[in-house]
Coordinates of C-alpha atoms in Angstrom, one line a residue:
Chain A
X1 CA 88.8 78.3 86.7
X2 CA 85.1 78.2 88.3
X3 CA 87.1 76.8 91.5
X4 CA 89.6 79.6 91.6
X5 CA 86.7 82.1 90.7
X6 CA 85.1 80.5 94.3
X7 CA 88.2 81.1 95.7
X8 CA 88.2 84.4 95.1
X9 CA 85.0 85.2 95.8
X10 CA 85.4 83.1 99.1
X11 CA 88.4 85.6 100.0
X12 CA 87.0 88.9 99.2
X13 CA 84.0 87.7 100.9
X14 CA 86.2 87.0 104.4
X15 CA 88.1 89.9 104.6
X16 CA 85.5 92.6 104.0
X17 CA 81.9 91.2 104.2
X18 CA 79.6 91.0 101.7
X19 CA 79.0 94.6 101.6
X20 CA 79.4 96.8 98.7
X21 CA 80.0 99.8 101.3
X22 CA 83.1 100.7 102.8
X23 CA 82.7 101.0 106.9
X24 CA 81.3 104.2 108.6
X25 CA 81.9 105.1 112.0
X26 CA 79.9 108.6 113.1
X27 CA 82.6 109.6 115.0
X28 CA 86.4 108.7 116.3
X29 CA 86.3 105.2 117.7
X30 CA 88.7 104.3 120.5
X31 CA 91.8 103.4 119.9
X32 CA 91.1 100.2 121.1
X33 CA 88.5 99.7 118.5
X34 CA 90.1 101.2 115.6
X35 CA 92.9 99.1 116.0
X36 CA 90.5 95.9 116.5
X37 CA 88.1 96.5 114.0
X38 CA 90.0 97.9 111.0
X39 CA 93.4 98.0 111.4
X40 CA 94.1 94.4 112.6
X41 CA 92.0 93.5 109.6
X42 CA 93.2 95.2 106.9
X43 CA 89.6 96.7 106.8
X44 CA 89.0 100.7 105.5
X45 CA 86.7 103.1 107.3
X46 CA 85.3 106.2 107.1
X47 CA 85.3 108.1 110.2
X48 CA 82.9 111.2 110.0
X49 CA 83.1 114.3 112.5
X50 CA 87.0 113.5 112.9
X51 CA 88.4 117.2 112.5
X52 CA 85.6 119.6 113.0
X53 CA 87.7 121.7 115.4
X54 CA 90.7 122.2 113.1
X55 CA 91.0 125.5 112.4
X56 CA 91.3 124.8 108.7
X57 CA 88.3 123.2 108.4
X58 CA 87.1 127.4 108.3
X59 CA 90.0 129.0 107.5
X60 CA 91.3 127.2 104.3
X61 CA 87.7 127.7 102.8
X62 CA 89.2 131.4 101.8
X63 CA 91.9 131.4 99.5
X64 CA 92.9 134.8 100.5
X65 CA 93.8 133.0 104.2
X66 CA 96.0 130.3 102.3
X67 CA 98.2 133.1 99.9
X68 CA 98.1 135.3 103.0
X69 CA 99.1 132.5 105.4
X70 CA 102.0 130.9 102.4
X71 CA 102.7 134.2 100.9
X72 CA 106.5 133.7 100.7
X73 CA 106.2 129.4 100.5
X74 CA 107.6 127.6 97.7
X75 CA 105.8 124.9 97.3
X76 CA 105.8 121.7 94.7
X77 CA 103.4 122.2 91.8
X78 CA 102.8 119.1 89.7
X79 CA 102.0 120.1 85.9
X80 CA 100.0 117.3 83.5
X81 CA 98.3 118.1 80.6
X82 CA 95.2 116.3 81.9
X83 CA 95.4 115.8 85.4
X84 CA 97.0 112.3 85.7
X85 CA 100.1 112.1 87.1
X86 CA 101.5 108.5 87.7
X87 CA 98.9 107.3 85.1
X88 CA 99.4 105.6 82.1
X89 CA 98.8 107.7 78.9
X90 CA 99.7 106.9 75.1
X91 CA 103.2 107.8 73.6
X92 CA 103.8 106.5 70.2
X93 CA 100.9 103.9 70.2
X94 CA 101.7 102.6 73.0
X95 CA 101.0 103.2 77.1
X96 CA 104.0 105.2 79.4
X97 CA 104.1 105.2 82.6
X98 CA 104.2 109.5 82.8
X99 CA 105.2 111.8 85.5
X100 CA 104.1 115.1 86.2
X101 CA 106.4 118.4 85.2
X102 CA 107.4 119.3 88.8
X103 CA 107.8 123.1 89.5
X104 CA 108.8 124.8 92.7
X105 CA 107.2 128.1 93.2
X106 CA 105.8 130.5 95.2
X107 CA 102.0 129.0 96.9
X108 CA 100.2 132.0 95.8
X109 CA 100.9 131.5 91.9
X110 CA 100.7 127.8 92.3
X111 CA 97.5 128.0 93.8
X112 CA 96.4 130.5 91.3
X113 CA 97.3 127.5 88.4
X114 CA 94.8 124.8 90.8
X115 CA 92.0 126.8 90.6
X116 CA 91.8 128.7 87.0
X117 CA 91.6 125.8 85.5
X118 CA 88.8 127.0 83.3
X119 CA 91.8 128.8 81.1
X120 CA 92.0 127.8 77.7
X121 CA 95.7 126.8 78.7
X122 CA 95.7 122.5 78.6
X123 CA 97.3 122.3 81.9
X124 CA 96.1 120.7 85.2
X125 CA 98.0 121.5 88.4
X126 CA 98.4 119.7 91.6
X127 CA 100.0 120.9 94.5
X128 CA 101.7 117.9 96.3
X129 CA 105.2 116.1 97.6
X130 CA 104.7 113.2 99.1
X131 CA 107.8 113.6 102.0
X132 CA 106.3 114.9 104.6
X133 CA 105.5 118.3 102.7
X134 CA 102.4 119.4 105.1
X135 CA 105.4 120.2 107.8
X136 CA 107.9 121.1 105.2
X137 CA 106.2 123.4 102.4
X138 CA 103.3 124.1 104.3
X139 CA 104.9 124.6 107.9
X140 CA 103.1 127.7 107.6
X141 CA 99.5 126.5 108.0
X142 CA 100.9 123.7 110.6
X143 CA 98.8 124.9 113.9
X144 CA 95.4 124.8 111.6
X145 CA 95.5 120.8 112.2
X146 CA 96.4 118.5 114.8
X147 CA 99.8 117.1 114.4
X148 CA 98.6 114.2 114.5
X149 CA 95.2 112.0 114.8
X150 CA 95.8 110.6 118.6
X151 CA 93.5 108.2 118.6
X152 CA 95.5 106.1 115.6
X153 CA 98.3 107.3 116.9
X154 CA 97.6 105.7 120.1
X155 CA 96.2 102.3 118.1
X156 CA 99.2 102.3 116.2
X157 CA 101.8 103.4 119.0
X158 CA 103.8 105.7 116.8
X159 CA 103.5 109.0 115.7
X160 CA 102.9 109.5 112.0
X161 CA 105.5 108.8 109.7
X162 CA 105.1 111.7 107.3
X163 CA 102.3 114.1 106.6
X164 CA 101.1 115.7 103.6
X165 CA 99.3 117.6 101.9
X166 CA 97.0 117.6 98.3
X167 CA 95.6 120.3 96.5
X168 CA 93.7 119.6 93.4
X169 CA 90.7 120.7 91.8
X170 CA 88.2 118.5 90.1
X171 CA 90.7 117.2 87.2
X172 CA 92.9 115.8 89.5
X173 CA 92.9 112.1 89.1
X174 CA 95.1 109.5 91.2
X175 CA 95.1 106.4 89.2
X176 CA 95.1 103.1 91.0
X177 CA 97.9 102.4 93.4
X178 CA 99.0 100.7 96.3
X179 CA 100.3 102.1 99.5
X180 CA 102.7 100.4 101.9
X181 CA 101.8 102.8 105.0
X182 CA 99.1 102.5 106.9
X183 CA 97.1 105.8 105.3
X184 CA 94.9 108.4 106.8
X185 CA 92.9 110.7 104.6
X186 CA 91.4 113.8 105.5
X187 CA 89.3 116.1 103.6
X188 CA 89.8 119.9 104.6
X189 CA 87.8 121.4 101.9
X190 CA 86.2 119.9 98.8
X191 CA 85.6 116.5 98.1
X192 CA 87.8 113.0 97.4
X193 CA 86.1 110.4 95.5
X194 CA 87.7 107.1 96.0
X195 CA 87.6 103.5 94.3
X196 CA 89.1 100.8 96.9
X197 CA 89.9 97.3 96.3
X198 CA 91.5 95.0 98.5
X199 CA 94.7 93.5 98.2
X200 CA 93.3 89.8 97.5
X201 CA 91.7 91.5 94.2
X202 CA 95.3 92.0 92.8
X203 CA 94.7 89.8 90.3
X204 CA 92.3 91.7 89.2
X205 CA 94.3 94.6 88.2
X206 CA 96.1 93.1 85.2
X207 CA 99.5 95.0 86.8
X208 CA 102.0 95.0 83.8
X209 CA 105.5 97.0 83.1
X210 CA 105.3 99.9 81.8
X211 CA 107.9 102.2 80.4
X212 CA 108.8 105.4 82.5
X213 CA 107.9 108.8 81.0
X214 CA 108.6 112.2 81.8
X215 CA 106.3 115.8 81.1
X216 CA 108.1 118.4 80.6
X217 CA 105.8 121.9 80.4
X218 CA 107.2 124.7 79.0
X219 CA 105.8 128.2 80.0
X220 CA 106.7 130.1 77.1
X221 CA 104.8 127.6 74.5
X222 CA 101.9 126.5 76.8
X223 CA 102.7 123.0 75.6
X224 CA 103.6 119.7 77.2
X225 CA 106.2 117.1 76.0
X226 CA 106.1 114.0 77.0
X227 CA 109.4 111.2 76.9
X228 CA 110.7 107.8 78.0
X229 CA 113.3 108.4 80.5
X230 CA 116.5 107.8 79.1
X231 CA 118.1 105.2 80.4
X232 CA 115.3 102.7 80.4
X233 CA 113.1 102.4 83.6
X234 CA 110.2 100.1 83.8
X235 CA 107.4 100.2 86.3
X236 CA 104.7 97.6 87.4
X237 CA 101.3 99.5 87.2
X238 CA 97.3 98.8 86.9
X239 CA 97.0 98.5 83.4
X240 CA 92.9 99.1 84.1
X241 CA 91.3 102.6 83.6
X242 CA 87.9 102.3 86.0
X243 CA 86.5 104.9 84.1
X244 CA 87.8 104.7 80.7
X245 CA 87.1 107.7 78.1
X246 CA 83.7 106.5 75.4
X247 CA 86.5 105.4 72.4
X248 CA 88.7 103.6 75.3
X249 CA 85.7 101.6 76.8
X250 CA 85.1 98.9 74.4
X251 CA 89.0 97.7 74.8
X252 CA 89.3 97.9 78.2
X253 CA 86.0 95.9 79.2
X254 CA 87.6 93.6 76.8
X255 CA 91.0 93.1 77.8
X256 CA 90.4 93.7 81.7
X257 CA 87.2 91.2 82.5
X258 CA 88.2 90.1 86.0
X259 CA 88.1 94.2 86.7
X260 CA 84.7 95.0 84.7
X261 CA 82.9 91.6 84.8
X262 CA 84.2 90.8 88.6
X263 CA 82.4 92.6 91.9
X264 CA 82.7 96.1 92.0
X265 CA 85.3 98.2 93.7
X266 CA 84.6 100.0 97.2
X267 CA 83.3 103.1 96.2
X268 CA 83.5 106.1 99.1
X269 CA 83.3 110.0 99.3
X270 CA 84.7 112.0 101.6
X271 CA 83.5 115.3 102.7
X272 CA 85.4 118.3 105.3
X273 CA 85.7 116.7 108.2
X274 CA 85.7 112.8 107.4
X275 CA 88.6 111.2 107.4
X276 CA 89.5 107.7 105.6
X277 CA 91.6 104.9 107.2
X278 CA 93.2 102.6 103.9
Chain B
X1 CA 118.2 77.7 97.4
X2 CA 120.7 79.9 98.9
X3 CA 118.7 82.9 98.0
X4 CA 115.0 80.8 99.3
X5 CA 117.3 80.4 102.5
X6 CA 117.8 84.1 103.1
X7 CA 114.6 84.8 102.1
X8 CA 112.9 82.4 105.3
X9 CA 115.5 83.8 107.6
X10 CA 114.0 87.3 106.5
X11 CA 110.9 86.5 106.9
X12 CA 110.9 85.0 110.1
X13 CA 113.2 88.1 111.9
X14 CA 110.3 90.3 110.0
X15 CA 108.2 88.6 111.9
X16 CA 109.7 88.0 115.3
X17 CA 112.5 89.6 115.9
X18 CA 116.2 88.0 115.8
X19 CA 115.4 86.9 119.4
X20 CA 115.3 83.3 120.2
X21 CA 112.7 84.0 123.1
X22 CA 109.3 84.7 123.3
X23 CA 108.2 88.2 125.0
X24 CA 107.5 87.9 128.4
X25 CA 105.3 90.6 130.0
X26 CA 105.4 90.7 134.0
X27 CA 101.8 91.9 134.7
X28 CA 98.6 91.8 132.1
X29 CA 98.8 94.4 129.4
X30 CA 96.2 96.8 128.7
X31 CA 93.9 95.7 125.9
X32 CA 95.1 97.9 123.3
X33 CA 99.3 97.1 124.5
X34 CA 98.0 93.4 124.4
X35 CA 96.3 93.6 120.4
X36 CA 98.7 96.2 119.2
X37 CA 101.8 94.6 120.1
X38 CA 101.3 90.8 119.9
X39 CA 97.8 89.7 118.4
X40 CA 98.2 91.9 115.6
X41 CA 101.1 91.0 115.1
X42 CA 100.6 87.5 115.4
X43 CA 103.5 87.1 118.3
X44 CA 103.2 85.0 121.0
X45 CA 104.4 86.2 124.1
X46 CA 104.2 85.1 127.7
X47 CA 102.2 86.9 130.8
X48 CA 102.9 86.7 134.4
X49 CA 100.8 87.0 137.4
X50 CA 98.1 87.1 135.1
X51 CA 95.6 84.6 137.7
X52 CA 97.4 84.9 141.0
X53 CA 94.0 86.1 142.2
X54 CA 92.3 83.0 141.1
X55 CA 91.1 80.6 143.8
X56 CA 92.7 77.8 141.6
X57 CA 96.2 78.9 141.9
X58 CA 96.1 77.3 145.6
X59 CA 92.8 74.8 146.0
X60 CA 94.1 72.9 143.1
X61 CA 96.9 71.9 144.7
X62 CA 95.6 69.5 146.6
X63 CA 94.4 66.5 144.9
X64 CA 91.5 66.0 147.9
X65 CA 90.3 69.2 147.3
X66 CA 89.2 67.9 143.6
X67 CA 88.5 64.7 144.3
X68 CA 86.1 66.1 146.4
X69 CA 84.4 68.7 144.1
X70 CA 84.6 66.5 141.1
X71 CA 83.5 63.3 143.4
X72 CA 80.4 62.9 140.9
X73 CA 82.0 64.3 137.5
X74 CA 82.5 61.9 134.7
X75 CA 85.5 63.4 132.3
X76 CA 87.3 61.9 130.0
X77 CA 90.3 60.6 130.0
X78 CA 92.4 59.5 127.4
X79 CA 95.0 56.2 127.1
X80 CA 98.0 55.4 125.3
X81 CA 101.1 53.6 125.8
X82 CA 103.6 56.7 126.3
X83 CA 101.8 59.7 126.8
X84 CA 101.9 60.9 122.9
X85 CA 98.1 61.1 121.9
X86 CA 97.9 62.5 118.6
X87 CA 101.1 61.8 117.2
X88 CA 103.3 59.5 115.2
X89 CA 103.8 56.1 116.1
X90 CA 105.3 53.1 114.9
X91 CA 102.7 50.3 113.3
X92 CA 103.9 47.2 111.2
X93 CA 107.5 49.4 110.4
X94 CA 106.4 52.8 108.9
X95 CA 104.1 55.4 110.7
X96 CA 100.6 56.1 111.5
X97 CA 98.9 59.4 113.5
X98 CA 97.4 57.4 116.6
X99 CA 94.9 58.4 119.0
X100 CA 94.2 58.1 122.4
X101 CA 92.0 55.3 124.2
X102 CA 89.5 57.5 125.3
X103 CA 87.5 56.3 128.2
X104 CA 84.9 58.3 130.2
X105 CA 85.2 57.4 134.0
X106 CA 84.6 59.0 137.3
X107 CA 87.3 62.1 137.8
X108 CA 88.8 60.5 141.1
X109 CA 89.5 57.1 139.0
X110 CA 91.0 59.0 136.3
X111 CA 93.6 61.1 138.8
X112 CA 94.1 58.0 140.4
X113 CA 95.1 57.0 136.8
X114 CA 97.1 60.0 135.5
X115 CA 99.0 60.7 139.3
X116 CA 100.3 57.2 139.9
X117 CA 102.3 57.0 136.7
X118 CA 104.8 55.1 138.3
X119 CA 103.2 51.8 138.6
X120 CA 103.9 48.8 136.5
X121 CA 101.2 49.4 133.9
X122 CA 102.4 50.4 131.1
X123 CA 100.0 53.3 130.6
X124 CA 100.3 57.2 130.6
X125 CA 96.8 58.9 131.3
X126 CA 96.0 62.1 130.6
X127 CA 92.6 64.0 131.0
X128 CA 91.6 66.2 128.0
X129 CA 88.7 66.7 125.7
X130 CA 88.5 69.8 123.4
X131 CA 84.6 70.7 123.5
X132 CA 84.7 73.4 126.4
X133 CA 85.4 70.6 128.7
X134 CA 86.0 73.4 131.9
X135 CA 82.4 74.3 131.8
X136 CA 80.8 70.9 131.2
X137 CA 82.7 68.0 132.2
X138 CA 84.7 70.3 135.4
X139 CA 82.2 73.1 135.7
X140 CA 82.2 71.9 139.4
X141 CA 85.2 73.9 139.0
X142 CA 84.1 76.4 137.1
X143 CA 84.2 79.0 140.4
X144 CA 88.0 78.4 140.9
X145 CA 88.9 80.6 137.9
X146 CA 87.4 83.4 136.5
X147 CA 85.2 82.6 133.6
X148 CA 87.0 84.9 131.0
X149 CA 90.5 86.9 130.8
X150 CA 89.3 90.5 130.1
X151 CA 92.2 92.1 128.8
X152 CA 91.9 89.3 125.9
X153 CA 88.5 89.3 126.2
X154 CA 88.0 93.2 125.6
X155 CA 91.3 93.2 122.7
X156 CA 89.8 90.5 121.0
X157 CA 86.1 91.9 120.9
X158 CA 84.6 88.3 122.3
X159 CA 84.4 86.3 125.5
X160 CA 86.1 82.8 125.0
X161 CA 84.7 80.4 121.8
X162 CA 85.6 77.4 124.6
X163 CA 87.7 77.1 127.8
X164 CA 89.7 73.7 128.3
X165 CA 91.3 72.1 130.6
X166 CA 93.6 69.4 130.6
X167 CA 95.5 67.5 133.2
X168 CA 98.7 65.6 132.5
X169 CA 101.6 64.1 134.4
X170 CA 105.2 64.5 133.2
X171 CA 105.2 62.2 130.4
X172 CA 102.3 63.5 129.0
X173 CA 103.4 65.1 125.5
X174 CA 101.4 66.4 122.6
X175 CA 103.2 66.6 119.2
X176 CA 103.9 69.5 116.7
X177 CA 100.8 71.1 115.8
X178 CA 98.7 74.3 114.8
X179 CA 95.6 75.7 115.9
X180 CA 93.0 77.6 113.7
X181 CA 92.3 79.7 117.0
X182 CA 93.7 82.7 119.6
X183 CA 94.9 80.8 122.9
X184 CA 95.3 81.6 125.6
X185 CA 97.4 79.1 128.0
X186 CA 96.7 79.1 131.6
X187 CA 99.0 76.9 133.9
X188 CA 97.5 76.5 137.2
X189 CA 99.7 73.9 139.2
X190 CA 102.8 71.9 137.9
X191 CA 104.6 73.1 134.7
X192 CA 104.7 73.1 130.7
X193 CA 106.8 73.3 128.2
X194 CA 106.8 74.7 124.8
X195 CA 108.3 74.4 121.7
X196 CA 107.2 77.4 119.1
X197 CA 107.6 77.8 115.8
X198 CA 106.5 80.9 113.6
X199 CA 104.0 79.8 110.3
X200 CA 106.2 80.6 108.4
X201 CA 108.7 77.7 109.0
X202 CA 105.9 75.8 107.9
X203 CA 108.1 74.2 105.2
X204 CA 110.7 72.8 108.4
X205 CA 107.9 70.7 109.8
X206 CA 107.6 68.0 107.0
X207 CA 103.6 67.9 106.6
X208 CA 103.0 64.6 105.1
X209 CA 100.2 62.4 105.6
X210 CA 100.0 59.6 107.4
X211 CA 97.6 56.3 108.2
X212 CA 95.0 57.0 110.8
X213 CA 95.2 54.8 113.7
X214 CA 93.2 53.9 116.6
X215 CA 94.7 52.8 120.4
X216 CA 92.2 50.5 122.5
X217 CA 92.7 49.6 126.0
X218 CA 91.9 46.4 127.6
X219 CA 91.7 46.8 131.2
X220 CA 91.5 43.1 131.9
X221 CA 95.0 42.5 130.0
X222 CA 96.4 46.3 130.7
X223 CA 97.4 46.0 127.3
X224 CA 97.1 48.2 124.2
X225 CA 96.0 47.1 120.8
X226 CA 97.0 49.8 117.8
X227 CA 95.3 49.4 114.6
X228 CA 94.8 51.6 111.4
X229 CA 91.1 52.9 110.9
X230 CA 88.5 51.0 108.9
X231 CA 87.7 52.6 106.0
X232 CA 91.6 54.3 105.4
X233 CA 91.9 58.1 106.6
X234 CA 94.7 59.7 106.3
X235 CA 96.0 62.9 108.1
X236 CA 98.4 65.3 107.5
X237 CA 100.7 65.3 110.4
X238 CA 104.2 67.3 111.0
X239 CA 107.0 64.0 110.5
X240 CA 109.3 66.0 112.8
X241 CA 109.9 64.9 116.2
X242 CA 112.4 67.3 118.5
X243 CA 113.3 65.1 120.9
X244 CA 114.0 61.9 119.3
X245 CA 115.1 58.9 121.1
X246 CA 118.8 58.2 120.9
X247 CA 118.6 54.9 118.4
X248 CA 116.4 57.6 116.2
X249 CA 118.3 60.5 116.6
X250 CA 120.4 60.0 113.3
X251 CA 117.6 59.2 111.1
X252 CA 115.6 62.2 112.2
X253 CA 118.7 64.3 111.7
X254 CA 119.0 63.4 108.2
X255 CA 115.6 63.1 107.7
X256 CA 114.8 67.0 108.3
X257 CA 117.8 68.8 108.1
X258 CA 115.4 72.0 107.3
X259 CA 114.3 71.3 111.0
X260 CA 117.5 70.2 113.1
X261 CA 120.3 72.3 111.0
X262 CA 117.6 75.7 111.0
X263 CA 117.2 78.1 113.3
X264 CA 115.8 76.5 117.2
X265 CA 112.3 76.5 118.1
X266 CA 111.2 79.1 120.7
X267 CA 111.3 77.9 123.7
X268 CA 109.4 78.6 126.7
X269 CA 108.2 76.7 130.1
X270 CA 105.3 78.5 131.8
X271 CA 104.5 78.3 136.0
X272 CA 101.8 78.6 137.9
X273 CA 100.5 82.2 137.4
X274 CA 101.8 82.3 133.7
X275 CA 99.7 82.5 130.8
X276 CA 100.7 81.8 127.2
X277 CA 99.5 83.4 124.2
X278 CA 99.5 82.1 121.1

């Protein structure tokens, strides 16, 4: 075990450094570099001062621009009780895999369920659709961003293969995941916090199946119900909450020590303007 | 087995391609073509014209012409019965990984040695040594060639961790192997041929580990004495050979059926001008 424990550490150590920080370029690199430094090894970056001359880096600061802009949009509104769709969360004493109550309607209303989340109502929304929904749903607000980054673009000699868009406010909570694209991130307004680990740290994630669930939110109650999809479906997922609630804490240090007692994950925020490569 | 079968063959067209031939480029790429489309992808691929403009392509053509700048150079040169240093060889009726005779001599003796295989000796000479070699033991040459390819130079982020040269005559042949480094394979006069095969038909090479063993030379009796190393080493060493010799032909078919009855090698014979990366 100590061996495999050097291992490890041996691993982690040559892919990344032995930094604690995730990369941070000032400004685009080349695509030469880019593709050199990070890309070819697996290695994320932050890369600051990437979209100050979007447009929507001013105009989506005013909501009034974005209902005027997507007045007659449908767009995909994701509904949890909490704010954590694909997450795990308890059903019957034991841990689902749930998805969010999706709900088509018109941007100005969704947007107007993001942002009063102060409401009594228990209900987080997220605006998002992960198929290429920045062109589809949000065509609208298309020429306030560069269709695409060209100096990745260049790097990775394609164009992107989808891109979309988030809108969350602070409940909104991604559990841990992994992607098969190569990702970038950009922050328009607001901030992202992220936690990164590194494929070799898989292990570390104690990935178990889980049984599929589904919200469903009704309007008329205000209430969510959550069930197992019928027939069966079981998922892989983390079964490690990074930052577990005070009465889930003791259990999860517990149960997950190559997460809690093992080196800690990348942690990064990104701010308007920066985007992350992951 | 039938479904570990599909699985290599999926793998290896992942990988490569379902072609049987390695790219070949016709002029240098650009850095970014050159890491983008084969060193990050880990693809060898074949350049040509890439040193036409190199003073080498014609001066070393003529065996005066180095004789007389290497006139004072020692190199070395190493010995062995049939030209296969570093490989598999017969000793007391099972194998053993042999090495070379390596002698260091003046660089028109060794020529004299490696060009006139066709005398009655039996001995196959062939001038090598792994260490940077070009810019110590030849840096008389050093002029003929420019000291660095930029276009890998610039993709890879580093000038050259060594430059080597070797010198061989047509029975000069080195066996399976890998190397834990980028190359870059420069022919300059004559020609060479390759046999590729992608890591992950590791499993067709039959690594097992053999006997080290040790070639000397005896000038006086032109004789060569083969004998295991004192204390025991043993190496682990690809059992495959691709071109057997007809009375072994059978036995190395049945041997390593993952080799002969698999998919063929890559093949690929580079000229003067050509360079091979890999």
């Amino acid at each position: 075990m100590e061996e495999i424990e050097t291992l490890w550490k041996e691993v982690r150590e040559l892919s990344l450094g032995d930094s604690d920080r995730v990369d941070h370029l000032e400004c685009p690199p080349t695509p030469l570099q880019f593709l050199r430094d990070f890309v070819c090894q697996n290695k994320p970056c932050i890369i600051s001062n990437a979209t100050l001359h979007w447009p929507a880096l001013s105009s989506w600061t005013h909501d009034s621009y974005l209902t005027g802009a997507l007045s007659s949009a449908d767009v995909s509104l994701h509904l949890t009780p909490h704010g954590q769709a694909d997450a795990l969360v308890p059903l019957d004493g034991s841990l689902c895999f749930s998805s969010a109550h999706v709900q088509r309607m018109p941007f100005p209303e969704a947007l107007n369920l993001i942002t009063n989340n102060e409401s009594p109502s228990k209900l987080v929304a997220y605006a998002q659709q992960q198929n290429n929904c920045f062109l589809s749903e949000y065509s609208a607000l298309a020429a306030d961003c560069d269709p695409h980054i060209p100096w990745a673009s260049e790097a990775l000699g394609c164009l992107p293969d989808a891109v979309n868009m988030w809108i969350g406010n602070h409940l909104s909570t991604t559990s841990f995941h992994k992607d098969h694209y190569e990702n970038l991130y950009a922050v328009v307004t607001g901030q992202k916090h992220f936690l990164l680990l590194p494929p070799t740290d898989v292990h570390r994630m104690y990935i178990r199946m889980y049984p599929a669930a589904q919200y469903s939110y009704s309007h008329d109650t205000g209430e969510f119900k959550l069930e197992l999809e019928k027939p069966d479906r079981y998922v892989p997922w983390c079964s490690v909450d990074p930052y577990p609630s005070p009465e889930d804490r003791d259990k999860q240090l517990s149960n997950f020590p190559l997460y809690f007692d093992g080196p800690k994950p990348f942690r990064c925020t990104l701010n308007p303007g920066d985007i992350l490569y992951l």
